[in-house]
Short mmCIF file of N, CA and C in Angstrom, two decimals:
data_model
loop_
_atom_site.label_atom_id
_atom_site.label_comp_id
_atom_site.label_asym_id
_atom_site.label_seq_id
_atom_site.Cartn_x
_atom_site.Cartn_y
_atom_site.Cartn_z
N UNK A 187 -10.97 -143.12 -65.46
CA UNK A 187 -11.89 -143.53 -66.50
C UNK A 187 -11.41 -144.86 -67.06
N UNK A 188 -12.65 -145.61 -67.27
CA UNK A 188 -11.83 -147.06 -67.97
C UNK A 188 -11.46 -147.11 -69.20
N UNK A 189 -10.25 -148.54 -69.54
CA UNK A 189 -9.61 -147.91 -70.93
C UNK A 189 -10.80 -148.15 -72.02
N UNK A 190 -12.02 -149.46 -71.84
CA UNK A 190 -12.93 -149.82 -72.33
C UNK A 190 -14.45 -148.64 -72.44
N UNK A 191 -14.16 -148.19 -73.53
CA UNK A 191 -15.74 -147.24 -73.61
C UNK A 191 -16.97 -148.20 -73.68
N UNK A 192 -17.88 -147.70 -72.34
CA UNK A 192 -19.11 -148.64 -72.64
C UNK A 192 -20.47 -147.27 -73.36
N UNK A 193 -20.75 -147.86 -74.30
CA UNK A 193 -21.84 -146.99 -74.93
C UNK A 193 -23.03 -147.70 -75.22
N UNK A 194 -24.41 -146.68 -74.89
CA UNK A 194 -25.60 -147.04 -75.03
C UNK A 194 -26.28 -146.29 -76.35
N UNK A 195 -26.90 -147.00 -76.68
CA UNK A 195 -27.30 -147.19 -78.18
C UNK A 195 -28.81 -146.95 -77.86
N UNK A 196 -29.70 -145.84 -78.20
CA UNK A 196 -31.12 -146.16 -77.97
C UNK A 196 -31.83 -145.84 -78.99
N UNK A 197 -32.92 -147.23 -78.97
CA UNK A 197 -32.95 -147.80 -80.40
C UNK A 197 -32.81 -148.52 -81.14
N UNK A 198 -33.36 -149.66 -81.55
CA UNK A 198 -32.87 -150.67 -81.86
C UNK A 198 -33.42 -150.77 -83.36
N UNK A 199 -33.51 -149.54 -84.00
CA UNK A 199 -33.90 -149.54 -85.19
C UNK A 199 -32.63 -150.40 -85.92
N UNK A 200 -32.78 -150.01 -87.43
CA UNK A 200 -31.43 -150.07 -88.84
C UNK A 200 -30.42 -149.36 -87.76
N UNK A 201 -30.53 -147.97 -88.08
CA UNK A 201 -29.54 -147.20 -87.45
C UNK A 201 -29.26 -147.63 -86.04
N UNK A 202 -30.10 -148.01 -84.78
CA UNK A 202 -29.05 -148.16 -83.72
C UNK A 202 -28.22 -149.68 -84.01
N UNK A 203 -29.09 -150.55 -84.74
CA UNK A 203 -28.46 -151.69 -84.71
C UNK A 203 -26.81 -151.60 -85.74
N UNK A 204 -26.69 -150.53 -86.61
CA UNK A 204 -25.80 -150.78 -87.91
C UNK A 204 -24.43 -149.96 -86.52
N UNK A 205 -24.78 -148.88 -85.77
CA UNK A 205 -24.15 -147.92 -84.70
C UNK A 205 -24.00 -149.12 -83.83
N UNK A 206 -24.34 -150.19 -83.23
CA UNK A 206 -23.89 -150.53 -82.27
C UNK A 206 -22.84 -151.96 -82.87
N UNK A 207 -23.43 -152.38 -84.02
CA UNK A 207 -22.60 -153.21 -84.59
C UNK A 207 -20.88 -152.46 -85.29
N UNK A 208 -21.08 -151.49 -85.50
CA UNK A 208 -19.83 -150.89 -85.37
C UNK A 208 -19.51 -150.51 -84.71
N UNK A 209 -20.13 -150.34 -83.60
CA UNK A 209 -19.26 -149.73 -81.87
C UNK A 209 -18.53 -150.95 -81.73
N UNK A 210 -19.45 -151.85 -81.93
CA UNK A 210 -18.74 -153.32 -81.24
C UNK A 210 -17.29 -154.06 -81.89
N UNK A 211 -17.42 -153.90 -83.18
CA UNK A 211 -16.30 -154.57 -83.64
C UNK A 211 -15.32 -153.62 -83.84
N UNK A 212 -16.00 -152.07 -83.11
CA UNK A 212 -14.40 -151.26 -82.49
C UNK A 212 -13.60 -151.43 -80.99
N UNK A 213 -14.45 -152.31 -80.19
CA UNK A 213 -14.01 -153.00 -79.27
C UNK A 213 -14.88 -152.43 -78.09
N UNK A 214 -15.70 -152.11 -78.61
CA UNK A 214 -16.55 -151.14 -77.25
C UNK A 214 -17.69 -151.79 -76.83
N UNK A 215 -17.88 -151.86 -75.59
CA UNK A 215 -18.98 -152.31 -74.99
C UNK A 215 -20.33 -151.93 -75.23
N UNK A 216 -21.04 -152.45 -75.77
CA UNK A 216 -22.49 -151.82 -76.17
C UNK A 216 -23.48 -152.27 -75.69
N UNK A 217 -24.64 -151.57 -75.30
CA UNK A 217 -26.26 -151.94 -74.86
C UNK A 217 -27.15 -150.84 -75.51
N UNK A 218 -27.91 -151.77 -75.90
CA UNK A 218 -29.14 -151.64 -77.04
C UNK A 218 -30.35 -151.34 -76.01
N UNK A 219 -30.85 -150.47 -76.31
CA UNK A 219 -32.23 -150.24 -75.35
C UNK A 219 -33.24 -149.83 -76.53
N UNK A 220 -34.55 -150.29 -76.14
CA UNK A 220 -35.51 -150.62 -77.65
C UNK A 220 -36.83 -150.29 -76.85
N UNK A 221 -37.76 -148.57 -77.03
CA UNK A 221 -39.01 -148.05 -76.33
C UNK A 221 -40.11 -149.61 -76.83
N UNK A 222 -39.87 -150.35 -77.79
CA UNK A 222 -41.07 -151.18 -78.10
C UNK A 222 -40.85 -152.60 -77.50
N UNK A 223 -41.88 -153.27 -76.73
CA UNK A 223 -41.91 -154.35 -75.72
C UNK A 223 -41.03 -155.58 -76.59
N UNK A 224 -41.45 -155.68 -78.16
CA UNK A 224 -41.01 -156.87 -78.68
C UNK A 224 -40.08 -156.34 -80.18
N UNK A 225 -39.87 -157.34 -80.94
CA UNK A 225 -38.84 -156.62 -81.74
C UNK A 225 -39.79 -156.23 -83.08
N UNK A 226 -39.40 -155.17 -83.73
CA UNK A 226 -40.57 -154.92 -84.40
C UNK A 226 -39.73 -154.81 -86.17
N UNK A 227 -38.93 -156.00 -86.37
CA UNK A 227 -38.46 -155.78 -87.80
C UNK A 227 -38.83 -155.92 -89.25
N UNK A 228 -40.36 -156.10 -88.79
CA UNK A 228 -41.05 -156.08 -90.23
C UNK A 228 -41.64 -154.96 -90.91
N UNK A 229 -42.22 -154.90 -92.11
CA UNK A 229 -42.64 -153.41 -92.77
C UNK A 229 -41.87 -153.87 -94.16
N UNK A 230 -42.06 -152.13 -94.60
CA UNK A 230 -41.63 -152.63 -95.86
C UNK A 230 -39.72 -152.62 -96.56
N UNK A 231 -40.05 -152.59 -97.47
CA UNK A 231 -38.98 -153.02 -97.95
C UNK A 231 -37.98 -151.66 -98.26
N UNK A 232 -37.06 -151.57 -98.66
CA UNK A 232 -35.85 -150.63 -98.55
C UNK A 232 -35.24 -150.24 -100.00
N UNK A 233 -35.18 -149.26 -100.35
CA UNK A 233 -34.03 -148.67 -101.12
C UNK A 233 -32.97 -148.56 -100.48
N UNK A 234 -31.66 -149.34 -100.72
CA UNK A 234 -30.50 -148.62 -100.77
C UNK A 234 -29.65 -148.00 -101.88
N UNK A 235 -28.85 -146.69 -101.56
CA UNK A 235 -28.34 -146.39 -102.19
C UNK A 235 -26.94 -146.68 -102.29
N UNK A 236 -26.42 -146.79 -103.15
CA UNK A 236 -24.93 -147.02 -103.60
C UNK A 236 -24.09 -146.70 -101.93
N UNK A 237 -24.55 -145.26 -101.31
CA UNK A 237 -23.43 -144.96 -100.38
C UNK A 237 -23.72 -145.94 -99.16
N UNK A 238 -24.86 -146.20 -99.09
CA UNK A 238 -25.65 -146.87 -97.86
C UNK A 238 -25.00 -148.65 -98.16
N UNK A 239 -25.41 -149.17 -99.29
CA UNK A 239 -24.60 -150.39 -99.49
C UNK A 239 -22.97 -150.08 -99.18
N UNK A 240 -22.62 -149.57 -99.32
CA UNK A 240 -20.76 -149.34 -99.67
C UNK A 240 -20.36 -149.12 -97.60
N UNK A 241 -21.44 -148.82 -97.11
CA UNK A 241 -21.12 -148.30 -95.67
C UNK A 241 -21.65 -149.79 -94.98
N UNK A 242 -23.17 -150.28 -95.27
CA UNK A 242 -23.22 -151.28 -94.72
C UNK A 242 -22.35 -152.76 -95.09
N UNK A 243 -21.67 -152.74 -96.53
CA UNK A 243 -20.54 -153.63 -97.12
C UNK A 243 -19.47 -153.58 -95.83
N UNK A 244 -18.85 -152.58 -95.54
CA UNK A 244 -17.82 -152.46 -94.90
C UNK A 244 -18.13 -152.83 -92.90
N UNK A 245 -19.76 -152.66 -92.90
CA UNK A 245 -20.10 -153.77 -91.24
C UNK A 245 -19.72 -155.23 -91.93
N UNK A 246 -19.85 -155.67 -92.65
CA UNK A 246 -19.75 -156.93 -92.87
C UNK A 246 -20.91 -157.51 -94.01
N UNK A 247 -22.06 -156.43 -94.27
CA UNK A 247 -23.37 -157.54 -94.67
C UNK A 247 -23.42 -157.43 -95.79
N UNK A 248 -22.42 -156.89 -96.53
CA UNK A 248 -22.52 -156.98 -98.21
C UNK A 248 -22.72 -158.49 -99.00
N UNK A 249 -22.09 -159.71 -98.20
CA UNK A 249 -22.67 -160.86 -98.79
C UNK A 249 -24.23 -160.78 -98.68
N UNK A 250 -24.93 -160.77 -97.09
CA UNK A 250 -26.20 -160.97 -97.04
C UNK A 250 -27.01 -159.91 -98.13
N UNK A 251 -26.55 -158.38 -98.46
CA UNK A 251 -27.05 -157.76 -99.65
C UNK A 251 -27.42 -158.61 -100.88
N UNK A 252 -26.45 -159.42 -101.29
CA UNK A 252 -26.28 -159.32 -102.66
C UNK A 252 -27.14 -161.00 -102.30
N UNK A 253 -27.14 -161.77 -101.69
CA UNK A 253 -27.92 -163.27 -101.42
C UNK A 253 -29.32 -162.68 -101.26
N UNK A 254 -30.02 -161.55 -100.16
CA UNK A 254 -31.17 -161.30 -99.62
C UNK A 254 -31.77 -159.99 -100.25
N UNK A 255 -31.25 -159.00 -100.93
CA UNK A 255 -31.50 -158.08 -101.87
C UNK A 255 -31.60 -158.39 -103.21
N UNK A 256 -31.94 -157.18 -104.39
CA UNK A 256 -32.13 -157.24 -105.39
C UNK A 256 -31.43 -156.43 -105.73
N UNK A 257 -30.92 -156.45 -107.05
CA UNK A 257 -29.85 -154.74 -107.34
C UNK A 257 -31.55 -153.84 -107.89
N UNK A 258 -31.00 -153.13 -107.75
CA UNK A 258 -31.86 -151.58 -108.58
C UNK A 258 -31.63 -150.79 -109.34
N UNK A 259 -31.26 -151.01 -110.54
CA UNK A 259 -30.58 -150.32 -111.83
C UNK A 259 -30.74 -149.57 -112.55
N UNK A 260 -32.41 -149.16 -111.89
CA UNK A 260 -32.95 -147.73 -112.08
C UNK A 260 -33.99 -147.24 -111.37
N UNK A 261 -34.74 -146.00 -111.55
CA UNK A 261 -35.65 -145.06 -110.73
C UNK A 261 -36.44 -144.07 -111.82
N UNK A 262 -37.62 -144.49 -111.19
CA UNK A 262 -38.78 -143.62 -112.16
C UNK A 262 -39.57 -142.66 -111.72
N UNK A 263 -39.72 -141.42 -111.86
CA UNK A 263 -40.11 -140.18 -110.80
C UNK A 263 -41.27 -140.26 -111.96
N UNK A 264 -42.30 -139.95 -111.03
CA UNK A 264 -43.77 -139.98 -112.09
C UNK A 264 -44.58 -138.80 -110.94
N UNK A 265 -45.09 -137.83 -111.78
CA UNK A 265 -45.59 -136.91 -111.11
C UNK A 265 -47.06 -137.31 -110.51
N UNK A 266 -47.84 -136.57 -110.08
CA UNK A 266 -49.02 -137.26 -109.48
C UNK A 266 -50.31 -137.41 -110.68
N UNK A 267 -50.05 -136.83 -112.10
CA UNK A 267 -50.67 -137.16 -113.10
C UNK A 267 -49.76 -138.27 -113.85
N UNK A 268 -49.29 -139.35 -113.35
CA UNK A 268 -48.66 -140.53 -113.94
C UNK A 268 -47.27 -140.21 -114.90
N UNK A 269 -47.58 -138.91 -115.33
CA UNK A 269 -46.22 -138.32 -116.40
C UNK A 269 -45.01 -138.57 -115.73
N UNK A 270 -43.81 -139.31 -116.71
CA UNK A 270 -42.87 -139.67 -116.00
C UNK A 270 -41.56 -138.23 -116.36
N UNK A 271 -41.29 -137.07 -115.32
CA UNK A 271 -40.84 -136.41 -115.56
C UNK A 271 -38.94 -137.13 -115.72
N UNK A 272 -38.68 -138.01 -115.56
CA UNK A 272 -37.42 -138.41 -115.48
C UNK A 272 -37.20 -140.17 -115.43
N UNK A 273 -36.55 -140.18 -115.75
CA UNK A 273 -35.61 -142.20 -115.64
C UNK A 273 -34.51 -142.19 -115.07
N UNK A 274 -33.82 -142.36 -113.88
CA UNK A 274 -32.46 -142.35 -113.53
C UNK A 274 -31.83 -143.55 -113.82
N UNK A 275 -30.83 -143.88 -114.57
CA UNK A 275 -29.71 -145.11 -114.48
C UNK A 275 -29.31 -145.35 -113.03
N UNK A 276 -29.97 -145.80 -112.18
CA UNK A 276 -28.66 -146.00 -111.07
C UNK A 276 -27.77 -146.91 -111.56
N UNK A 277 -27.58 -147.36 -112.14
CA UNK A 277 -26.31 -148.26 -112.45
C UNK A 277 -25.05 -146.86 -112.72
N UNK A 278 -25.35 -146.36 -113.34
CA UNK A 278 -24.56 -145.04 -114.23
C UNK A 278 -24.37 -144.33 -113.80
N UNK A 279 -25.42 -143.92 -112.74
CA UNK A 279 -25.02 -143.06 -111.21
C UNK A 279 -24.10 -143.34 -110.31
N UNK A 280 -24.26 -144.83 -110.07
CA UNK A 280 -22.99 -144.97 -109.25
C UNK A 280 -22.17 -145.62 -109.49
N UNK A 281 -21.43 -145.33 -111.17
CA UNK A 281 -20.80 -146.47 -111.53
C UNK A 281 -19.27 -145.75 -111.10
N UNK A 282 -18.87 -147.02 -110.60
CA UNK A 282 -16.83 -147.29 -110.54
C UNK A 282 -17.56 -147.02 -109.16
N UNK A 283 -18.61 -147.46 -108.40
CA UNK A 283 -18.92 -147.73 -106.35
C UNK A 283 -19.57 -149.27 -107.15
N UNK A 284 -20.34 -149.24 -105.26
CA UNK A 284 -20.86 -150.28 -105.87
C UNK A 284 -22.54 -150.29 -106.05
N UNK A 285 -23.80 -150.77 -106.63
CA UNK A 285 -24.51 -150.81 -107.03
C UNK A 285 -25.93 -150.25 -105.75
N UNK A 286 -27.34 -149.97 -106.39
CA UNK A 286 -28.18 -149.67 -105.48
C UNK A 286 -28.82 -151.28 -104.99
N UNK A 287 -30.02 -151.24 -104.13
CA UNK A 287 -30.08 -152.67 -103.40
C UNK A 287 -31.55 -152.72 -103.14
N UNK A 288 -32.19 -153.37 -103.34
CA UNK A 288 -33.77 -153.18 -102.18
C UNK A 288 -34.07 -154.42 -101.30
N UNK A 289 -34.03 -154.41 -100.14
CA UNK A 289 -34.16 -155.62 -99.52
C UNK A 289 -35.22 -155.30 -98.42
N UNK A 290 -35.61 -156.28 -98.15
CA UNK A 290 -36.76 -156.03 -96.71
C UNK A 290 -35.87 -155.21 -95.87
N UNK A 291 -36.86 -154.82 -95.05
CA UNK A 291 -36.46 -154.34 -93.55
C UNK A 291 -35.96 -155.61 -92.45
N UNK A 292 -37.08 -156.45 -92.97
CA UNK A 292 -36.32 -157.71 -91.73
C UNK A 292 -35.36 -158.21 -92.03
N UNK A 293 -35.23 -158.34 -93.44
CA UNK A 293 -33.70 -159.06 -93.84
C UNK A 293 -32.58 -158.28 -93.65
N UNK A 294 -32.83 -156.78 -93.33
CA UNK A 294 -31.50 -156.11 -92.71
C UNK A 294 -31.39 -156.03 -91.55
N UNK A 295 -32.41 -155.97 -90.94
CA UNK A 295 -32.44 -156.81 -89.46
C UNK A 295 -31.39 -157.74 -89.16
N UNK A 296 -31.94 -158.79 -89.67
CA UNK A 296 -31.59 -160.48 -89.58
C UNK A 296 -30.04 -160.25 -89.72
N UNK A 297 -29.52 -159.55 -90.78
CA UNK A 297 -28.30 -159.59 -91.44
C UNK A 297 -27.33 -158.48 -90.77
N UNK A 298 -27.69 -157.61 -89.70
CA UNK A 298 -27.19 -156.67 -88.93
C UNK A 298 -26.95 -157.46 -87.46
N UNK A 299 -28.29 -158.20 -86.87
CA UNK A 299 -28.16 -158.63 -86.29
C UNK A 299 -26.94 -159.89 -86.55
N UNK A 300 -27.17 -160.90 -86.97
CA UNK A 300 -26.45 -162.01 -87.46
C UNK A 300 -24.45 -161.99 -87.49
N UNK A 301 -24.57 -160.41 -87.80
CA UNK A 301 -22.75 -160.01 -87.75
C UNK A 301 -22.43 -159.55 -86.36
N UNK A 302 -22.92 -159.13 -85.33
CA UNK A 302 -22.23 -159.02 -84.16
C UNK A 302 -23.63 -158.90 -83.39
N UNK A 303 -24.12 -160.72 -83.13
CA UNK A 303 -25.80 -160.50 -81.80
C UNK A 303 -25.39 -159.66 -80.84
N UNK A 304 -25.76 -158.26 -81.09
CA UNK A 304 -25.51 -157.39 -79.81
C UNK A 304 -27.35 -157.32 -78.90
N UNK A 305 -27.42 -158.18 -78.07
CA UNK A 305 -28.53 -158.09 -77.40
C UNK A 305 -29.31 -157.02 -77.08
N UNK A 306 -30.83 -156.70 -76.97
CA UNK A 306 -31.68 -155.65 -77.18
C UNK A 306 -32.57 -156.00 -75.75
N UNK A 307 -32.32 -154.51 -74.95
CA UNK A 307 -33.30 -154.79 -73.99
C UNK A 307 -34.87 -154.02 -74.45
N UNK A 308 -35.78 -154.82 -74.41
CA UNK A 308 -36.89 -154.31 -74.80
C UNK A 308 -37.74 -153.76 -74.28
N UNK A 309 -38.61 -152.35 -74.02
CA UNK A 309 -39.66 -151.83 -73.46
C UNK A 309 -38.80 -151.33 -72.15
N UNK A 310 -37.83 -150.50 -72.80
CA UNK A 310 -37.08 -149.77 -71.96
C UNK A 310 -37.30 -148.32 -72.62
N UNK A 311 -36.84 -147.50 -71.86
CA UNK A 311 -37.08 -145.67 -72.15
C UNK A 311 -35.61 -145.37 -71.49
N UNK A 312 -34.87 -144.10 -71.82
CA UNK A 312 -34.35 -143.22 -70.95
C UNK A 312 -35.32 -142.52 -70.22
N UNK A 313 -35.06 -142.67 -68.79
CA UNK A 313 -36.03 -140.92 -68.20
C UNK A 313 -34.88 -140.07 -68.07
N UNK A 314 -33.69 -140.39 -67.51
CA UNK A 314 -33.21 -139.01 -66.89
C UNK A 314 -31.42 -139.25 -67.47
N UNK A 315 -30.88 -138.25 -67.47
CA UNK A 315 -29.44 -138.36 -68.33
C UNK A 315 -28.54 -137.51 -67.33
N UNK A 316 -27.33 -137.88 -66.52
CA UNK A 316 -26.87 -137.04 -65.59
C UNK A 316 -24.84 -137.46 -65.97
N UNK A 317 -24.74 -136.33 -66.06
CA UNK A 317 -23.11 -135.80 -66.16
C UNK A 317 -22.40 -136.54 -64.65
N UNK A 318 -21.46 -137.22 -64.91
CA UNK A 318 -20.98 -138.03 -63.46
C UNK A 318 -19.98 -136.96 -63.59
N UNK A 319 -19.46 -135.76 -63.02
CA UNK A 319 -18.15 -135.57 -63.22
C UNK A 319 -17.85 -134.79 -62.11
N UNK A 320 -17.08 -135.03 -61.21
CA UNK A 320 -16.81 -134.94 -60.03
C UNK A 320 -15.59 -133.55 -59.45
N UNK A 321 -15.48 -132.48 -61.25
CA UNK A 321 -14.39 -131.41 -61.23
C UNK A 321 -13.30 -132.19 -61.25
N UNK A 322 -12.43 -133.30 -61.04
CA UNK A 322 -11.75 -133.80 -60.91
C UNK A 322 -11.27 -135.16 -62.14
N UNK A 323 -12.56 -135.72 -62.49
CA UNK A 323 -12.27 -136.78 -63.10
C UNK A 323 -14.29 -136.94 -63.38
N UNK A 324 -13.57 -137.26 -64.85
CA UNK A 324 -14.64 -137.22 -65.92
C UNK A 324 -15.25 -138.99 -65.58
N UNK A 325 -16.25 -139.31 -65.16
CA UNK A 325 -16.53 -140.34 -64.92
C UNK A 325 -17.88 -141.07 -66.05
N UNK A 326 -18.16 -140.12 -67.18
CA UNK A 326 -19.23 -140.42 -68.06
C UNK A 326 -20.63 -140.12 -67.44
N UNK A 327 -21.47 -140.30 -67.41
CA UNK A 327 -22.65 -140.24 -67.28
C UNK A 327 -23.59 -141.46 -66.89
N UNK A 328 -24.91 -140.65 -65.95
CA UNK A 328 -25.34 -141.68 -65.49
C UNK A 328 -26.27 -142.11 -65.84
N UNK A 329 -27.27 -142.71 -66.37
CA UNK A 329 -28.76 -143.03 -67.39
C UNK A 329 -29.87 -144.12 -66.00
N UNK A 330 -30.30 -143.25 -65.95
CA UNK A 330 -31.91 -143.86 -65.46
C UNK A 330 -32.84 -144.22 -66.33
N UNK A 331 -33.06 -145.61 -66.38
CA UNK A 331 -34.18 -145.95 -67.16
C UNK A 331 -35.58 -146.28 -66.65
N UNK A 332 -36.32 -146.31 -67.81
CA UNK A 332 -37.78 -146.56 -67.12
C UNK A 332 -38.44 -147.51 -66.53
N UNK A 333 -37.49 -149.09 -66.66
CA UNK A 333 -37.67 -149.85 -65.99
C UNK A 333 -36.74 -149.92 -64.78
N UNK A 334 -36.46 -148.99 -63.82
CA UNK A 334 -35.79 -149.05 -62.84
C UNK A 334 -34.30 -149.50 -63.07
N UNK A 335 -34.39 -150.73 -64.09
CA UNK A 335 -32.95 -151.50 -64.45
C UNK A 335 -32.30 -150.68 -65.72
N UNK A 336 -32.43 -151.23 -66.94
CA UNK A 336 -32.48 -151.09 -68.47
C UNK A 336 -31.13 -152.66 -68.51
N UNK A 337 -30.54 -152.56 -69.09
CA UNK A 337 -29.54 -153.51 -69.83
C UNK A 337 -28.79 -154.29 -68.68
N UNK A 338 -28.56 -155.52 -68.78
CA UNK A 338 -27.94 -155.83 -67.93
C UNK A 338 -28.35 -155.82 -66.18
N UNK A 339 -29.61 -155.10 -66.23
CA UNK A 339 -29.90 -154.93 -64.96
C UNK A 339 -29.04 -153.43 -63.86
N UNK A 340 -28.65 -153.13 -64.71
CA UNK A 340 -27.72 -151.99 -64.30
C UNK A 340 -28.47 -150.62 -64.31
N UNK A 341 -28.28 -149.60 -64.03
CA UNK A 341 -29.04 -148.04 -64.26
C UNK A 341 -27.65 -147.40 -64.16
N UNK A 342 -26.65 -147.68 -64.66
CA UNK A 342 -25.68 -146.65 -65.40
C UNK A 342 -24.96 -147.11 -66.68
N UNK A 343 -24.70 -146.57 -67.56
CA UNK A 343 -24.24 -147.00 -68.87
C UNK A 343 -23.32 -145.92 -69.46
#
């Protein structure tokens, strides 16, 4: 088995991109495979919470947070007759961490992408997922994709 883990990431959402940007700057080989033809990082905008900033701080993008976000220092639960059953402090909620955030979706994109360009093959699928292991020696697994290739041009990952 090689000493280098290569891992496939499918998905090129927040989550595969935030998972492969920390695969990567653990030294591991990564490929991004993405079911949609083009990149699709727009929509709306984001709550983060205190734990979600404090996890994405530590990939690296806590500058781009605090430049491309807004803090959020509170939350208003209003029932479906407008009555506001509650006010939360997030400041007070997560005080002695660090603060809540709302930023686009593309700007966490941009800012996920931007800390480690881990390239995205697009309008790719898994079809088939197969155990390489020979009783002898664990060789990882083999991934067929739906474009005959997927990443790199390769059909094992």
């Amino acid at each position: 088995m090689p000493n280098q883990l290569d891992v496939l990431v499918v998905g090129a959402g927040i989550a595969g991109r935030a998972a492969a940007v920390a695969l990567e700057c653990e030294g591991m080989s990564v490929d991004v495979i993405e079911r949609y033809s083009e990149s699709r990082s727009g929509g709306a905008g984001l709550f983060l919470p205190g734990n979600s900033v404090r996890a994405l701080t530590a990939l690296g993008v806590g500058k781009h947070l605090s430049e491309s976000g807004a803090p959020v220092p509170g939350r208003r639960l209003m029932n479906q007759r407008g009555r506001v059953p509650a006010d939360i402090d997030m400041a007070e909620l997560w005080r002695g961490t660090v603060g809540c955030v709302g930023i686009t979706r593309g700007d966490l994109h941009a800012a996920l992408q931007d800390i480690v360009p881990v390239p995205v093959c697009h309008g790719v699928t898994v079809d088939s997922v197969r155990y390489s292991d020979d009783g002898m020696h664990d060789d990882g697994v083999h991934v067929d994709f739906s474009d005959g290739g997927g990443p790199a041009g390769t059909t094992s990952s």
